[in-house]
XYZ file of N, CA, C and O in Angstrom:
764
model
N 47.502 88.305 93.865
C 48.302 87.393 94.771
C 47.715 87.933 95.818
O 47.963 88.817 96.429
N 47.557 86.746 96.781
C 46.959 87.507 98.207
C 47.937 87.553 99.066
O 48.988 86.824 98.427
N 47.743 87.833 99.992
C 48.966 87.999 101.060
C 49.311 86.497 101.466
O 50.924 85.698 101.607
N 48.539 85.480 101.587
C 48.752 84.278 102.128
C 49.501 83.586 100.777
O 50.300 82.498 101.220
N 48.796 83.575 99.831
C 49.894 83.478 98.635
C 51.154 83.550 98.768
O 52.432 83.124 98.848
N 51.625 84.696 98.527
C 53.152 85.600 98.753
C 53.758 85.277 100.374
O 54.954 84.838 100.083
N 53.125 84.347 101.547
C 53.810 84.187 102.250
C 53.821 82.602 102.257
O 54.637 81.841 103.084
N 53.415 81.688 100.947
C 53.443 80.494 100.982
C 54.793 79.984 100.564
O 55.656 80.865 100.112
N 55.543 78.760 101.430
C 56.702 78.304 100.902
C 56.768 78.255 99.806
O 55.908 77.195 99.040
N 57.768 77.880 99.203
C 58.297 77.598 97.904
C 59.303 76.291 97.942
O 60.390 76.224 98.468
N 58.664 75.635 97.397
C 59.774 73.643 97.025
C 59.725 73.420 95.942
O 60.157 72.537 95.622
N 60.138 74.311 95.004
C 59.879 74.096 93.527
C 61.485 74.552 93.230
O 62.099 75.167 91.692
N 62.763 74.752 93.789
C 64.017 75.564 93.598
C 64.965 74.272 93.036
O 65.722 74.411 92.496
N 64.495 73.174 93.358
C 65.502 72.044 92.918
C 66.359 71.709 94.244
O 66.414 70.066 93.739
N 66.653 72.249 95.135
C 67.345 71.060 96.501
C 66.508 71.915 97.478
O 66.576 73.095 97.487
N 67.003 71.465 98.769
C 66.182 72.180 100.015
C 67.018 73.578 100.421
O 66.724 74.206 100.981
N 68.296 73.340 99.998
C 69.453 74.817 100.458
C 68.773 76.053 99.429
O 68.131 76.761 99.822
N 68.248 75.714 98.528
C 67.809 76.792 97.359
C 66.527 77.173 97.573
O 65.950 78.433 97.880
N 65.654 76.034 98.706
C 64.218 76.248 99.171
C 64.145 77.651 100.259
O 63.504 78.139 100.478
N 65.507 77.089 101.093
C 65.828 77.973 102.218
C 65.867 79.368 101.658
O 65.443 80.216 102.001
N 66.639 79.529 100.194
C 66.982 81.055 99.713
C 65.446 81.892 99.879
O 65.238 83.173 99.814
N 64.347 80.477 99.021
C 63.389 81.359 98.567
C 62.637 82.096 99.682
O 61.144 81.910 99.582
N 62.821 81.315 100.875
C 61.991 81.648 102.035
C 62.027 83.481 102.499
O 61.287 83.426 103.060
N 62.936 83.817 101.609
C 62.661 85.469 101.600
C 62.560 85.755 99.683
O 63.590 85.652 99.256
N 61.423 86.102 99.885
C 60.904 86.306 98.417
C 61.377 88.090 98.167
O 61.480 88.915 99.009
N 61.430 88.253 96.582
C 61.947 90.008 96.421
C 62.805 90.380 97.201
O 62.765 91.509 97.612
N 64.131 89.704 97.347
C 65.045 89.690 98.373
C 66.178 91.040 98.108
O 65.791 92.105 99.130
N 66.008 91.660 96.822
C 66.699 92.498 96.170
C 65.621 93.815 96.019
O 66.333 94.808 95.535
N 64.287 93.759 96.174
C 63.336 94.962 96.228
C 62.880 95.655 97.041
O 63.784 95.313 97.954
N 61.979 96.310 97.137
C 61.935 97.697 98.105
C 61.034 97.111 98.926
O 61.271 97.834 100.239
N 60.149 96.081 98.990
C 59.574 95.143 99.659
C 59.946 93.531 99.621
O 58.705 93.051 99.234
N 61.108 93.424 100.513
C 60.850 91.703 100.340
C 60.085 90.678 101.323
O 58.888 91.445 102.487
N 59.739 89.463 100.874
C 58.814 88.886 101.371
C 59.973 88.349 102.911
O 60.246 87.138 102.009
N 59.566 87.980 104.166
C 59.822 87.149 104.922
C 59.062 86.069 105.251
O 57.882 86.514 105.957
N 59.190 84.629 104.609
C 58.197 83.848 105.004
C 58.551 82.869 106.241
O 57.999 81.793 106.820
N 59.764 83.385 107.063
C 60.161 82.801 108.121
C 60.214 83.753 108.983
O 61.284 84.462 109.760
N 58.977 84.274 109.529
C 58.885 85.591 110.539
C 59.203 85.265 111.331
O 59.477 85.941 112.880
N 58.677 84.008 111.913
C 58.486 83.515 113.213
C 59.070 81.953 113.885
O 59.115 81.283 112.725
N 59.849 81.617 114.771
C 60.000 80.139 115.365
C 59.316 79.215 114.681
O 59.271 78.319 114.107
N 57.950 79.890 114.975
C 56.528 78.802 114.472
C 56.836 78.316 112.962
O 56.779 77.385 112.404
N 57.064 79.443 112.266
C 56.867 79.464 110.673
C 58.230 78.496 110.693
O 58.775 78.037 109.499
N 59.188 78.556 110.951
C 60.383 77.762 110.738
C 60.471 76.594 111.180
O 60.691 75.672 110.318
N 59.186 76.640 112.283
C 59.303 74.884 112.698
C 58.668 74.067 111.504
O 58.859 72.995 111.123
N 57.455 74.712 110.897
C 56.667 74.402 109.808
C 57.154 73.791 108.741
O 57.072 73.349 108.543
N 58.119 75.020 108.480
C 59.262 75.043 107.398
C 60.176 73.566 107.333
O 60.212 72.637 106.324
N 60.822 73.432 107.942
C 61.807 72.436 108.866
C 60.746 70.785 108.825
O 61.416 70.317 108.238
N 59.513 70.859 108.756
C 59.018 69.853 108.848
C 58.576 69.755 107.784
O 58.425 68.313 107.116
N 58.174 70.369 106.410
C 58.008 70.447 105.460
C 58.839 69.756 104.761
O 58.988 68.550 103.873
N 60.436 69.821 105.116
C 61.671 69.308 104.706
C 62.024 68.189 105.053
O 62.934 67.510 104.861
N 61.465 67.404 106.017
C 61.811 66.607 106.944
C 62.936 66.336 107.544
O 63.869 65.499 107.746
N 62.910 67.670 108.274
C 64.222 68.157 109.441
C 63.812 68.408 110.032
O 64.217 69.217 110.736
N 62.455 68.086 110.922
C 62.308 68.917 111.984
C 63.047 68.379 113.376
O 63.355 67.007 113.816
N 63.568 69.722 114.121
C 64.433 68.899 114.810
C 63.833 68.575 116.463
O 62.516 68.812 116.489
N 64.580 67.923 116.951
C 63.668 66.881 118.656
C 63.607 68.466 119.369
O 62.457 68.288 119.738
N 64.573 69.235 119.237
C 63.920 70.625 119.914
C 63.915 70.989 119.377
O 64.077 71.760 118.052
N 62.511 72.083 119.561
C 61.700 73.481 118.387
C 62.616 74.349 118.528
O 63.624 74.979 119.397
N 62.463 74.951 117.182
C 63.297 76.475 117.049
C 62.718 77.740 118.390
O 61.884 77.555 118.201
N 63.658 78.562 118.092
C 63.437 79.452 119.129
C 63.847 80.676 118.440
O 64.231 80.567 116.899
N 63.870 81.701 119.030
C 64.189 83.279 118.087
C 65.461 83.365 117.869
O 65.592 83.875 117.111
N 66.737 82.736 118.299
C 68.207 82.440 118.230
C 68.291 81.689 116.794
O 68.994 81.991 116.117
N 67.392 80.908 117.030
C 67.335 80.082 116.006
C 67.257 80.413 114.605
O 67.331 80.002 113.480
N 66.032 81.354 114.930
C 65.581 81.756 113.608
C 66.467 83.000 113.022
O 67.022 83.096 112.068
N 67.195 83.684 114.161
C 68.246 84.463 113.457
C 69.326 84.151 112.961
O 69.811 84.310 111.967
N 69.783 82.696 113.133
C 70.722 82.254 113.058
C 70.503 81.506 111.313
O 71.171 81.513 110.400
N 69.099 80.996 111.378
C 68.654 80.603 110.002
C 68.683 81.739 109.163
O 69.016 81.650 107.656
N 68.088 83.152 109.312
C 68.533 84.246 108.561
C 69.849 84.584 107.962
O 69.962 84.717 107.004
N 70.642 84.491 108.710
C 72.385 84.785 108.520
C 72.982 83.738 108.020
O 73.385 83.950 106.597
N 72.540 82.470 107.987
C 72.893 81.201 106.909
C 72.401 81.649 105.755
O 73.043 81.412 104.872
N 71.079 81.398 105.786
C 70.423 81.668 104.360
C 71.195 83.025 103.678
O 71.285 82.564 102.468
N 71.480 84.049 104.110
C 71.755 84.990 103.361
C 73.536 85.226 102.931
O 73.725 85.479 101.793
N 74.209 84.220 103.560
C 75.272 83.732 103.583
C 75.431 83.012 102.307
O 76.372 82.778 101.611
N 74.678 81.731 101.978
C 74.472 80.911 101.469
C 73.915 81.395 100.101
O 74.407 81.229 98.962
N 73.155 82.531 100.063
C 72.758 83.431 98.988
C 73.617 84.253 98.253
O 73.694 84.049 96.939
N 74.684 84.850 98.954
C 76.089 85.564 98.372
C 77.017 84.254 97.899
O 77.166 84.964 96.920
N 77.030 83.449 98.397
C 77.911 82.462 97.588
C 77.133 81.959 96.657
O 77.685 81.305 95.600
N 75.999 81.736 96.548
C 75.454 81.030 95.544
C 75.064 81.764 94.102
O 75.561 81.638 92.992
N 75.049 83.393 94.607
C 75.113 84.128 93.213
C 76.600 84.386 92.975
O 76.600 84.576 91.545
N 77.383 84.683 93.900
C 79.059 84.298 93.382
C 78.883 82.974 92.082
O 79.590 83.171 90.886
N 78.497 81.705 92.882
C 78.690 80.500 91.838
C 77.823 80.872 90.564
O 78.835 80.488 89.680
N 76.533 81.380 90.824
C 76.349 81.310 88.995
C 76.452 82.370 88.390
O 77.061 82.131 87.027
N 77.141 83.302 89.176
C 78.086 84.448 87.924
C 79.551 84.278 88.245
O 80.159 84.856 86.989
N 79.913 82.986 88.268
C 81.041 82.262 88.085
C 82.097 83.132 88.893
O 83.410 83.684 87.868
N 82.126 84.254 89.614
C 83.190 84.939 90.372
C 83.468 84.558 91.624
O 82.962 84.054 92.122
N 84.829 85.382 92.236
C 85.089 84.707 93.434
C 84.083 84.865 94.676
O 83.602 85.947 94.551
N 84.187 83.901 95.142
C 83.357 84.096 96.626
C 83.689 85.014 97.766
O 85.045 85.499 97.617
N 82.632 85.933 98.336
C 83.543 86.866 98.851
C 83.842 85.979 100.185
O 83.676 85.172 100.468
N 85.359 86.256 100.585
C 86.057 86.092 101.857
C 85.173 85.860 103.209
O 85.143 84.929 103.589
N 84.182 86.779 103.187
C 83.507 87.066 104.765
C 82.584 86.405 104.653
O 82.413 85.428 104.994
N 81.901 85.803 103.429
C 80.725 84.925 103.565
C 81.445 83.380 103.573
O 80.987 82.673 104.224
N 82.582 83.231 103.019
C 83.374 82.130 102.873
C 83.951 81.476 104.080
O 83.287 80.633 105.532
N 84.240 82.356 105.160
C 84.644 82.464 106.277
C 83.518 81.939 107.677
O 83.086 81.342 108.424
N 82.372 82.811 107.233
C 81.279 82.751 107.887
C 80.837 81.062 108.056
O 80.402 80.242 108.809
N 80.327 80.259 106.628
C 79.957 79.513 106.388
C 81.343 78.293 107.340
O 80.312 77.688 107.271
N 82.313 78.193 107.121
C 83.497 77.674 107.734
C 83.091 77.576 108.986
O 83.010 76.349 109.476
N 82.822 78.821 109.694
C 82.817 78.655 110.825
C 81.499 77.851 111.486
O 81.425 77.253 112.608
N 80.755 78.457 110.915
C 78.949 77.743 111.200
C 79.447 75.949 111.056
O 78.927 75.529 112.139
N 79.796 75.910 109.798
C 79.594 74.069 109.484
C 80.809 73.748 110.949
O 80.990 72.463 111.191
N 81.995 74.505 110.910
C 82.865 73.986 112.113
C 82.404 73.926 113.343
O 82.543 73.057 114.287
N 81.291 74.870 113.826
C 80.595 74.465 115.130
C 79.738 73.668 115.323
O 78.764 73.459 116.246
N 79.120 73.000 113.999
C 77.972 72.647 114.373
C 78.119 71.015 113.517
O 77.426 70.680 112.199
N 79.036 70.000 114.473
C 78.643 68.610 113.526
C 77.981 68.118 113.729
O 76.831 67.900 114.645
N 76.799 67.230 112.771
C 75.869 66.390 112.841
C 76.113 65.137 112.243
O 76.413 64.941 110.932
N 76.293 64.351 113.143
C 76.923 63.138 112.411
C 75.894 62.206 111.563
O 74.783 61.851 111.916
N 76.130 61.178 110.796
C 75.071 60.538 109.973
C 74.676 59.172 110.659
O 75.358 58.612 110.979
N 73.594 59.428 111.362
C 72.442 58.069 112.044
C 71.501 57.318 111.058
O 70.724 58.712 111.221
N 71.767 56.432 110.455
C 70.390 56.039 109.620
C 69.511 55.201 110.424
O 69.885 54.323 111.465
N 68.556 55.257 110.148
C 67.530 53.956 110.333
C 66.468 53.619 109.352
O 66.327 54.447 108.349
N 66.185 52.111 109.570
C 65.398 51.419 108.033
C 64.140 51.103 109.085
O 64.012 49.938 109.645
N 63.075 51.984 108.809
C 61.844 51.626 109.581
C 60.827 50.690 108.154
O 61.231 50.490 107.544
N 59.869 52.040 107.372
C 59.381 52.080 106.195
C 60.205 52.162 105.408
O 59.920 51.899 103.658
N 61.534 52.832 105.393
C 62.178 53.827 104.357
C 63.616 53.845 104.956
O 63.574 54.217 106.247
N 64.479 54.151 104.287
C 65.454 54.057 105.041
C 65.753 55.633 104.984
O 64.772 56.503 104.308
N 65.686 56.263 106.770
C 65.661 57.398 107.206
C 66.964 58.077 107.828
O 67.690 56.831 108.475
N 67.305 59.331 107.479
C 68.243 59.589 108.745
C 67.582 59.694 110.368
O 66.459 60.527 110.145
N 68.319 59.767 111.357
C 67.551 60.164 112.485
C 67.586 62.163 112.516
O 68.197 62.370 111.965
N 66.266 62.565 113.168
C 66.104 63.908 112.985
C 67.348 64.589 113.960
O 68.167 64.012 114.784
N 67.484 65.859 113.227
C 68.434 66.425 113.806
C 68.015 66.801 115.098
O 66.823 67.095 115.331
N 69.166 66.903 116.050
C 68.863 67.230 117.549
C 68.653 68.679 117.562
O 67.561 68.986 118.720
N 68.902 69.858 117.030
C 68.575 70.970 117.199
C 68.265 71.445 115.578
O 69.088 70.935 114.413
N 67.933 73.071 115.657
C 68.029 73.554 114.368
C 69.117 74.002 113.402
O 69.363 73.534 112.470
N 70.246 73.749 114.743
C 71.337 74.097 114.048
C 71.992 73.383 113.387
O 73.050 73.486 112.305
N 71.394 72.084 113.872
C 71.959 70.374 113.595
C 71.207 70.678 112.331
O 71.679 69.921 111.046
N 70.333 70.510 111.721
C 69.397 70.765 110.808
C 69.790 71.727 109.727
O 69.804 71.770 108.688
N 70.209 72.826 109.804
C 70.682 74.223 109.346
C 71.992 73.400 108.643
O 72.529 73.584 107.305
N 72.840 72.778 109.616
C 74.482 72.231 109.112
C 73.908 71.433 108.232
O 74.813 71.052 107.447
N 72.846 70.595 107.876
C 72.945 69.588 107.062
C 72.627 70.216 106.000
O 72.897 70.050 104.370
N 71.692 71.432 105.951
C 71.350 72.161 104.758
C 72.454 72.676 104.212
O 72.766 72.457 102.731
N 73.144 73.103 104.662
C 74.607 74.153 104.589
C 75.727 73.063 103.886
O 75.804 73.577 102.880
N 75.583 71.894 104.201
C 76.504 70.975 103.444
C 75.994 70.532 102.284
O 77.113 70.292 101.051
N 74.484 70.566 102.110
C 74.037 70.194 100.652
C 74.478 71.821 99.950
O 74.867 70.919 98.429
N 74.161 72.448 100.686
C 74.641 73.688 99.526
C 76.166 73.493 98.978
O 76.730 73.804 97.847
N 77.263 73.264 100.314
C 78.596 73.559 99.608
C 78.991 72.323 98.768
O 79.382 72.724 97.866
N 78.199 70.791 98.775
C 78.034 69.962 98.045
C 78.139 70.555 96.457
O 78.764 70.042 95.560
N 77.090 70.762 96.437
C 76.533 71.747 95.255
C 77.023 72.628 94.867
O 77.642 72.657 93.315
N 77.607 73.284 95.532
C 78.201 74.588 94.721
C 79.560 74.608 94.538
O 80.560 75.088 93.871
N 80.516 73.329 94.750
C 82.234 73.422 94.798
C 82.167 71.652 93.558
O 83.041 71.415 93.367
N 80.596 71.327 93.446
C 81.136 70.106 92.558
C 80.342 70.247 91.150
O 80.114 71.850 90.918
N 80.439 69.449 90.204
C 79.776 69.866 88.797
C 78.452 70.150 88.878
O 78.060 70.817 87.791
N 77.689 69.824 89.441
C 76.390 70.351 90.018
C 75.632 71.798 89.885
O 75.358 72.108 89.720
N 77.108 72.739 90.268
C 77.205 74.226 90.510
C 76.957 74.558 88.958
O 76.047 75.699 88.625
N 77.170 73.477 87.872
C 76.968 74.099 86.942
C 75.387 74.680 86.550
O 75.071 74.859 85.307
N 74.195 73.290 87.001
C 73.416 73.508 86.820
C 72.275 74.793 87.494
O 70.892 74.939 87.617
N 72.906 75.042 88.104
C 72.537 76.832 89.007
C 72.300 77.306 88.200
O 73.176 78.295 87.096
N 70.995 78.536 88.480
C 70.802 79.678 87.706
C 70.364 80.765 88.507
O 69.478 80.201 89.286
N 70.213 81.653 88.101
C 69.672 83.297 88.775
C 68.596 83.856 88.278
O 69.138 84.053 86.672
N 67.483 83.968 88.915
C 66.598 84.416 88.013
C 66.868 86.339 87.433
O 67.659 87.019 88.055
N 66.643 86.141 86.295
C 66.764 88.163 85.724
C 65.784 89.376 86.217
O 66.617 89.940 86.537
N 65.049 88.615 87.096
C 64.429 89.882 87.775
C 65.001 90.326 89.111
O 65.678 89.571 89.686
N 65.328 91.536 88.620
C 65.981 92.576 89.509
C 65.647 92.305 91.080
O 66.707 92.238 91.425
N 64.669 92.376 91.449
C 64.080 92.282 92.843
C 63.797 91.022 93.154
O 64.398 90.268 94.367
N 64.089 89.900 92.857
C 64.333 88.302 93.080
C 65.648 87.862 92.714
O 66.157 87.531 93.753
N 66.197 87.503 92.066
C 67.197 87.231 91.656
C 67.233 85.483 92.309
O 68.626 85.422 92.867
N 66.471 85.209 92.409
C 66.610 83.745 92.683
C 67.167 82.605 92.523
O 67.696 82.577 91.303
N 67.937 81.831 93.073
C 68.633 80.628 92.492
C 68.170 79.448 92.401
O 67.411 79.030 93.757
N 67.892 78.702 91.532
C 67.542 77.280 90.992
C 68.252 76.496 90.359
O 69.264 77.093 89.394
N 67.976 75.002 90.536
C 68.854 74.437 89.398
C 67.821 74.212 88.060
O 66.545 73.758 88.156
N 68.173 73.930 87.220
C 68.132 74.030 85.603
C 69.236 73.090 84.858
O 69.670 73.728 83.934
N 68.782 72.087 84.919
C 69.869 70.877 84.345
C 69.931 71.057 82.758
O 71.078 70.886 82.080
N 68.702 71.146 82.142
C 68.883 71.381 80.809
C 69.006 72.841 80.428
O 69.786 72.866 78.785
N 69.123 73.659 81.512
C 69.621 75.383 80.871
C 68.463 75.724 79.752
O 69.145 76.939 79.736
N 67.430 75.901 80.195
C 66.550 76.253 79.220
C 65.807 77.355 79.820
O 64.752 78.030 79.257
N 65.438 77.116 81.352
C 64.727 77.890 82.260
C 64.978 79.676 82.016
O 66.405 79.709 81.839
N 64.451 80.217 81.697
C 64.540 81.827 81.967
C 64.438 82.329 83.375
O 65.423 83.099 83.749
N 63.687 82.145 83.873
C 62.886 82.819 84.875
C 63.434 81.752 86.403
O 63.046 80.376 85.647
N 63.106 82.247 87.317
C 63.013 80.959 88.850
C 61.680 80.392 88.158
O 60.972 81.034 87.865
N 61.286 79.732 89.445
C 59.859 78.968 89.262
C 58.452 79.679 89.701
O 57.599 79.142 89.355
N 58.981 80.969 90.163
C 57.941 81.599 90.657
C 56.896 81.963 89.444
O 58.035 82.732 88.517
N 55.912 81.695 89.201
C 55.008 82.442 88.169
C 55.170 83.919 88.028
O 55.010 84.731 86.497
N 55.334 84.574 89.134
C 55.141 86.115 88.954
C 56.274 86.362 88.418
O 55.964 87.567 87.702
N 57.625 86.044 88.778
C 58.726 86.875 88.306
C 58.665 86.387 86.341
O 58.685 87.355 85.615
N 58.259 85.120 85.959
C 57.970 85.099 84.662
C 57.047 85.964 83.680
O 57.603 86.488 83.049
N 56.015 86.240 84.575
C 55.126 86.676 83.695
C 55.240 88.378 83.987
O 55.288 88.432 82.693
N 56.641 88.924 85.037
C 56.316 90.232 84.585
C 57.861 90.149 83.765
O 57.559 91.559 82.801
N 58.328 89.423 84.017
C 59.411 89.278 82.630
C 58.976 89.285 81.450
O 59.614 90.247 80.528
N 58.019 88.279 81.095
C 57.577 88.104 79.791
C 56.483 89.776 79.151
O 56.514 90.280 77.992
N 55.755 90.135 80.265
C 55.408 91.625 80.005
C 56.169 92.796 80.014
O 56.109 93.445 78.727
N 57.746 92.844 80.504
C 58.030 94.036 80.329
C 58.878 93.438 78.812
O 59.561 94.568 77.980
N 59.449 92.265 78.379
C 59.813 92.088 77.033
C 58.726 92.391 76.162
O 59.154 93.080 74.977
N 57.796 92.141 76.182
C 56.527 92.580 75.525
C 56.242 93.841 74.959
O 56.270 94.874 74.027
N 56.293 94.545 75.870
C 56.608 96.224 75.701
C 57.623 96.663 75.315
O 57.615 97.308 74.344
N 58.501 95.911 75.563
C 60.151 96.281 74.692
C 59.692 96.263 73.078
O 60.605 97.301 72.310
N 59.338 95.075 72.885
C 59.440 95.300 71.382
C 58.033 95.772 70.478
O 58.516 96.307 69.931
N 57.213 96.109 71.770
C 56.455 96.593 71.188
C 56.792 98.571 70.630
O 56.533 98.862 69.939
N 57.928 99.010 71.670
C 58.005 100.056 71.675
C 59.204 100.074 70.551
O 59.525 101.160 70.185
N 60.063 99.246 70.471
C 60.448 99.526 69.328
C 60.639 98.836 68.212
O 61.150 99.370 67.306
N 59.132 98.599 67.720
C 58.632 98.179 66.337
C 58.478 99.200 65.970
O 57.827 100.422 66.526
N 58.603 99.709 64.478
C 57.857 101.274 63.665
C 56.778 100.678 63.983
O 55.599 100.077 63.809
N 56.170 102.046 64.215
C 54.785 102.497 63.985
C 54.015 101.481 62.461
O 54.529 101.652 61.543
N 52.814 101.271 62.755
C 51.951 100.772 62.062
C 51.492 101.714 60.817
O 50.999 102.999 61.328
N 51.307 101.699 59.821
C 51.377 102.176 58.481
C 49.811 101.771 58.402
O 48.910 101.009 58.365
N 49.091 103.273 58.113
C 47.412 103.342 57.936
C 46.994 103.171 56.403
O 47.931 104.208 55.683
């Protein structure tokens, strides 16, 4: 895998807020991959999500994005694991949402659209509200976490059949590890 592949944005987790979590890869590993390293990368990601704010992101917006992403990750993992969410993470998310009201204003051009967010914080508030809706409703039951210890990426799996996150690297590593375990557990071949 090339460095460019490693830094490529992922949009295969099933929801924008889950794709935000995927902007940091191998989060629990020794060498996490930050895909939102600059305000420009954040602007690119928001554009791909059709949430480009009127005012482009700055360094403070980038720090706010990282903080929200990690708060959502903490809450998502608690949701998937069916354990009580950490009180601090709930308070952080509630405070963030309380500070950033983003009323819905629609326009009908070539299709139904929502007006662009005024700021990056407003775009993040839209993403956070999507996360809250999914984690607090019946849709939470379709959330799953990758079993790879360095990944633990959260994704939507409605049929409940996926074992790993959509990243081909996780599935590949997991399958190789399972094959090695089966081979080491198998009795030696008779000659």
